[in-house]
């Protein structure tokens, strides 16, 4: 099965939003800040939709895993990207398909990010609701489970006032030394 993963074209964005709204339990997500939408295709048929966007401002589990201090965190958040949506369309649920699509996307993401936004990324993050999913796709794609969130969610005005359901936090280094680079006292020039 030859699957191709590529960014969504401008003319395809409306269809992408409609499918995401209809089939993803969280609905569509607008393009805010640094965001790239992807589709996975098989013989020109859309089989999966993915969103990668700016990282979470705060995530204790991720931040503890990276080991960066608060002085460096905000300058380096642009080097972390969030897999904010991952949807396999209903008629395409087959064994190993999700981890395969995720792997194909990871292989091209760094290059696409440099082309689109002019800087590299070192780490991917995602949040999985354990009341709905086990994170199986991420585990199969060798993402690391690093802990749970406190249950607060980002809103247009900041963060929710009360904690609801904590999410599992998974990270995937895109470079072997991502953790070291992100936590260094002085960031290498190519990542500044």
mmCIF file of C-alpha atoms in Angstrom:
data_model
loop_
_atom_site.group_PDB
_atom_site.id
_atom_site.type_symbol
_atom_site.label_atom_id
_atom_site.label_comp_id
_atom_site.label_asym_id
_atom_site.label_seq_id
_atom_site.Cartn_x
_atom_site.Cartn_y
_atom_site.Cartn_z
ATOM 1 C CA UNK A 1 0.000 0.000 0.000
ATOM 2 C CA UNK A 2 1.797 3.136 -1.252
ATOM 3 C CA UNK A 3 0.801 6.023 1.025
ATOM 4 C CA UNK A 4 1.825 9.619 0.371
ATOM 5 C CA UNK A 5 1.804 12.272 3.086
ATOM 6 C CA UNK A 6 1.855 15.918 2.011
ATOM 7 C CA UNK A 7 0.791 19.375 3.185
ATOM 8 C CA UNK A 8 -2.748 20.454 2.385
ATOM 9 C CA UNK A 9 -2.995 22.822 -0.590
ATOM 10 C CA UNK A 10 -4.791 26.147 -0.160
ATOM 11 C CA UNK A 11 -7.632 24.961 -2.421
ATOM 12 C CA UNK A 12 -8.091 21.871 -0.184
ATOM 13 C CA UNK A 13 -8.317 23.676 3.157
ATOM 14 C CA UNK A 14 -12.117 23.921 3.249
ATOM 15 C CA UNK A 15 -12.513 20.198 2.635
ATOM 16 C CA UNK A 16 -9.883 19.484 5.277
ATOM 17 C CA UNK A 17 -11.732 21.626 7.869
ATOM 18 C CA UNK A 18 -15.089 20.033 7.044
ATOM 19 C CA UNK A 19 -13.748 16.482 7.386
ATOM 20 C CA UNK A 20 -11.942 17.309 10.630
ATOM 21 C CA UNK A 21 -15.060 18.953 12.061
ATOM 22 C CA UNK A 22 -17.234 16.007 11.076
ATOM 23 C CA UNK A 23 -14.986 13.117 12.139
ATOM 24 C CA UNK A 24 -12.615 14.267 14.924
ATOM 25 C CA UNK A 25 -14.059 14.207 18.428
ATOM 26 C CA UNK A 26 -12.546 17.655 19.148
ATOM 27 C CA UNK A 27 -13.621 19.122 15.809
ATOM 28 C CA UNK A 28 -11.650 21.355 13.474
ATOM 29 C CA UNK A 29 -8.839 23.558 14.673
ATOM 30 C CA UNK A 30 -8.106 26.941 13.063
ATOM 31 C CA UNK A 31 -4.648 27.740 11.740
ATOM 32 C CA UNK A 32 -3.124 29.862 14.481
ATOM 33 C CA UNK A 33 0.524 30.857 14.637
ATOM 34 C CA UNK A 34 2.817 28.219 13.119
ATOM 35 C CA UNK A 35 0.593 25.439 11.774
ATOM 36 C CA UNK A 36 0.870 22.936 8.946
ATOM 37 C CA UNK A 37 -1.990 20.660 7.936
ATOM 38 C CA UNK A 38 -1.228 17.316 6.285
ATOM 39 C CA UNK A 39 -3.172 14.674 4.441
ATOM 40 C CA UNK A 40 -2.239 11.070 3.852
ATOM 41 C CA UNK A 41 -3.385 9.735 0.479
ATOM 42 C CA UNK A 42 -3.638 6.340 -1.167
ATOM 43 C CA UNK A 43 -4.328 6.490 -4.909
ATOM 44 C CA UNK A 44 -5.411 10.145 -4.501
ATOM 45 C CA UNK A 45 -7.963 9.201 -1.842
ATOM 46 C CA UNK A 46 -7.665 11.000 1.485
ATOM 47 C CA UNK A 47 -7.239 8.477 4.262
ATOM 48 C CA UNK A 48 -5.934 10.577 7.144
ATOM 49 C CA UNK A 49 -5.672 14.205 8.309
ATOM 50 C CA UNK A 50 -3.020 15.610 10.658
ATOM 51 C CA UNK A 51 -2.373 19.023 12.213
ATOM 52 C CA UNK A 52 0.969 20.187 13.588
ATOM 53 C CA UNK A 53 1.011 23.532 15.360
ATOM 54 C CA UNK A 54 2.769 25.654 17.952
ATOM 55 C CA UNK A 55 3.668 23.808 21.142
ATOM 56 C CA UNK A 56 1.886 24.142 24.464
ATOM 57 C CA UNK A 57 3.177 27.095 26.465
ATOM 58 C CA UNK A 58 3.346 25.035 29.626
ATOM 59 C CA UNK A 59 3.473 21.300 30.123
ATOM 60 C CA UNK A 60 5.158 20.079 33.284
ATOM 61 C CA UNK A 61 5.680 16.510 32.046
ATOM 62 C CA UNK A 62 7.298 17.691 28.786
ATOM 63 C CA UNK A 63 9.339 20.401 30.486
ATOM 64 C CA UNK A 64 10.610 17.969 33.117
ATOM 65 C CA UNK A 65 11.623 15.485 30.382
ATOM 66 C CA UNK A 66 13.466 18.172 28.411
ATOM 67 C CA UNK A 67 15.162 19.492 31.530
ATOM 68 C CA UNK A 68 15.191 23.123 30.444
ATOM 69 C CA UNK A 69 14.880 25.902 32.951
ATOM 70 C CA UNK A 70 12.252 28.619 32.867
ATOM 71 C CA UNK A 71 14.757 31.211 31.539
ATOM 72 C CA UNK A 72 15.283 29.225 28.337
ATOM 73 C CA UNK A 73 11.865 27.652 27.873
ATOM 74 C CA UNK A 74 10.027 30.516 26.157
ATOM 75 C CA UNK A 75 12.894 31.230 23.751
ATOM 76 C CA UNK A 76 12.995 27.568 22.723
ATOM 77 C CA UNK A 77 9.295 26.680 22.494
ATOM 78 C CA UNK A 78 9.429 27.335 18.736
ATOM 79 C CA UNK A 79 11.676 24.252 18.456
ATOM 80 C CA UNK A 80 8.832 22.067 19.768
ATOM 81 C CA UNK A 81 5.769 21.307 17.656
ATOM 82 C CA UNK A 82 2.437 19.886 18.751
ATOM 83 C CA UNK A 83 0.579 17.155 16.874
ATOM 84 C CA UNK A 84 -2.724 18.820 17.703
ATOM 85 C CA UNK A 85 -4.955 16.578 15.571
ATOM 86 C CA UNK A 86 -4.629 13.126 14.053
ATOM 87 C CA UNK A 87 -7.599 11.630 12.287
ATOM 88 C CA UNK A 88 -7.873 8.434 10.294
ATOM 89 C CA UNK A 89 -11.014 8.673 8.225
ATOM 90 C CA UNK A 90 -13.684 6.113 9.222
ATOM 91 C CA UNK A 91 -13.414 3.757 6.252
ATOM 92 C CA UNK A 92 -9.600 3.508 6.609
ATOM 93 C CA UNK A 93 -9.041 1.865 9.978
ATOM 94 C CA UNK A 94 -6.485 -0.880 9.267
ATOM 95 C CA UNK A 95 -3.765 -2.396 11.499
ATOM 96 C CA UNK A 96 -0.517 -0.392 11.630
ATOM 97 C CA UNK A 97 -1.845 2.340 9.318
ATOM 98 C CA UNK A 98 -1.771 5.070 11.976
ATOM 99 C CA UNK A 99 1.833 4.536 13.045
ATOM 100 C CA UNK A 100 2.886 4.269 9.388
ATOM 101 C CA UNK A 101 1.225 7.597 8.509
ATOM 102 C CA UNK A 102 2.714 9.245 11.577
ATOM 103 C CA UNK A 103 6.174 7.955 10.659
ATOM 104 C CA UNK A 104 5.871 9.254 7.070
ATOM 105 C CA UNK A 105 4.793 12.644 8.358
ATOM 106 C CA UNK A 106 7.672 12.817 10.851
ATOM 107 C CA UNK A 107 10.177 12.198 8.070
ATOM 108 C CA UNK A 108 9.148 15.310 6.148
ATOM 109 C CA UNK A 109 8.030 17.599 8.977
ATOM 110 C CA UNK A 110 11.410 19.202 9.739
ATOM 111 C CA UNK A 111 12.027 20.139 6.120
ATOM 112 C CA UNK A 112 8.483 21.483 5.704
ATOM 113 C CA UNK A 113 8.845 23.531 8.893
ATOM 114 C CA UNK A 114 12.086 25.141 7.711
ATOM 115 C CA UNK A 115 10.554 25.877 4.295
ATOM 116 C CA UNK A 116 7.356 27.342 5.747
ATOM 117 C CA UNK A 117 8.541 29.067 8.935
ATOM 118 C CA UNK A 118 12.300 29.437 8.493
ATOM 119 C CA UNK A 119 13.469 27.482 11.515
ATOM 120 C CA UNK A 120 14.104 23.917 12.567
ATOM 121 C CA UNK A 121 12.154 21.858 15.062
ATOM 122 C CA UNK A 122 13.697 19.340 17.416
ATOM 123 C CA UNK A 123 10.807 17.745 19.267
ATOM 124 C CA UNK A 124 7.194 16.736 18.701
ATOM 125 C CA UNK A 125 4.612 16.580 21.458
ATOM 126 C CA UNK A 126 1.029 15.397 21.653
ATOM 127 C CA UNK A 127 -1.688 14.961 24.243
ATOM 128 C CA UNK A 128 -3.889 11.867 24.378
ATOM 129 C CA UNK A 129 -7.155 11.656 26.314
ATOM 130 C CA UNK A 130 -6.923 8.361 28.255
ATOM 131 C CA UNK A 131 -10.709 8.275 28.627
ATOM 132 C CA UNK A 132 -10.949 7.806 24.843
ATOM 133 C CA UNK A 133 -7.609 6.366 23.660
ATOM 134 C CA UNK A 134 -4.548 4.456 24.884
ATOM 135 C CA UNK A 135 -1.946 6.236 22.739
ATOM 136 C CA UNK A 136 -1.319 3.014 20.811
ATOM 137 C CA UNK A 137 -0.420 4.763 17.544
ATOM 138 C CA UNK A 138 2.161 6.936 19.291
ATOM 139 C CA UNK A 139 3.620 4.011 21.201
ATOM 140 C CA UNK A 140 3.882 2.003 17.960
ATOM 141 C CA UNK A 141 5.658 4.957 16.308
ATOM 142 C CA UNK A 142 8.223 5.039 19.183
ATOM 143 C CA UNK A 143 6.976 8.195 20.884
ATOM 144 C CA UNK A 144 7.860 8.416 24.574
ATOM 145 C CA UNK A 145 5.214 8.677 27.267
ATOM 146 C CA UNK A 146 6.557 11.292 29.716
ATOM 147 C CA UNK A 147 3.645 11.750 32.144
ATOM 148 C CA UNK A 148 0.252 13.395 32.385
ATOM 149 C CA UNK A 149 -0.951 16.980 32.198
ATOM 150 C CA UNK A 150 -2.621 18.571 35.213
ATOM 151 C CA UNK A 151 -5.908 18.730 33.297
ATOM 152 C CA UNK A 152 -6.061 22.431 32.433
ATOM 153 C CA UNK A 153 -6.820 23.341 28.825
ATOM 154 C CA UNK A 154 -5.821 26.325 26.717
ATOM 155 C CA UNK A 155 -8.647 28.751 25.946
ATOM 156 C CA UNK A 156 -8.775 31.907 23.835
ATOM 157 C CA UNK A 157 -8.355 33.945 27.029
ATOM 158 C CA UNK A 158 -5.615 31.824 28.631
ATOM 159 C CA UNK A 159 -6.213 28.569 30.521
ATOM 160 C CA UNK A 160 -9.329 26.965 31.990
ATOM 161 C CA UNK A 161 -10.009 27.874 35.613
ATOM 162 C CA UNK A 162 -10.368 24.294 36.778
ATOM 163 C CA UNK A 163 -8.684 21.050 35.900
ATOM 164 C CA UNK A 164 -10.872 18.601 34.004
ATOM 165 C CA UNK A 165 -9.369 15.403 32.603
ATOM 166 C CA UNK A 166 -5.587 15.010 32.561
ATOM 167 C CA UNK A 167 -4.083 13.950 29.220
ATOM 168 C CA UNK A 168 -1.194 11.600 28.577
ATOM 169 C CA UNK A 169 1.842 13.451 27.205
ATOM 170 C CA UNK A 170 3.954 11.850 24.471
ATOM 171 C CA UNK A 171 7.102 13.309 22.892
ATOM 172 C CA UNK A 172 9.125 12.310 19.843
ATOM 173 C CA UNK A 173 12.648 13.697 19.336
ATOM 174 C CA UNK A 174 13.306 14.500 15.672
ATOM 175 C CA UNK A 175 17.053 14.650 16.296
ATOM 176 C CA UNK A 176 18.977 12.184 18.440
ATOM 177 C CA UNK A 177 20.257 14.952 20.702
ATOM 178 C CA UNK A 178 17.018 16.976 20.935
ATOM 179 C CA UNK A 179 16.785 16.734 24.718
ATOM 180 C CA UNK A 180 20.412 17.869 25.119
ATOM 181 C CA UNK A 181 20.047 20.737 22.637
ATOM 182 C CA UNK A 182 16.846 22.058 24.220
ATOM 183 C CA UNK A 183 18.277 22.005 27.749
ATOM 184 C CA UNK A 184 21.745 23.448 26.989
ATOM 185 C CA UNK A 185 22.674 26.685 28.769
ATOM 186 C CA UNK A 186 23.575 28.233 25.377
ATOM 187 C CA UNK A 187 21.636 27.198 22.298
ATOM 188 C CA UNK A 188 23.613 26.341 19.178
ATOM 189 C CA UNK A 189 23.445 29.113 16.529
ATOM 190 C CA UNK A 190 21.595 26.925 13.990
ATOM 191 C CA UNK A 191 18.661 26.611 16.437
ATOM 192 C CA UNK A 192 18.490 30.273 17.477
#
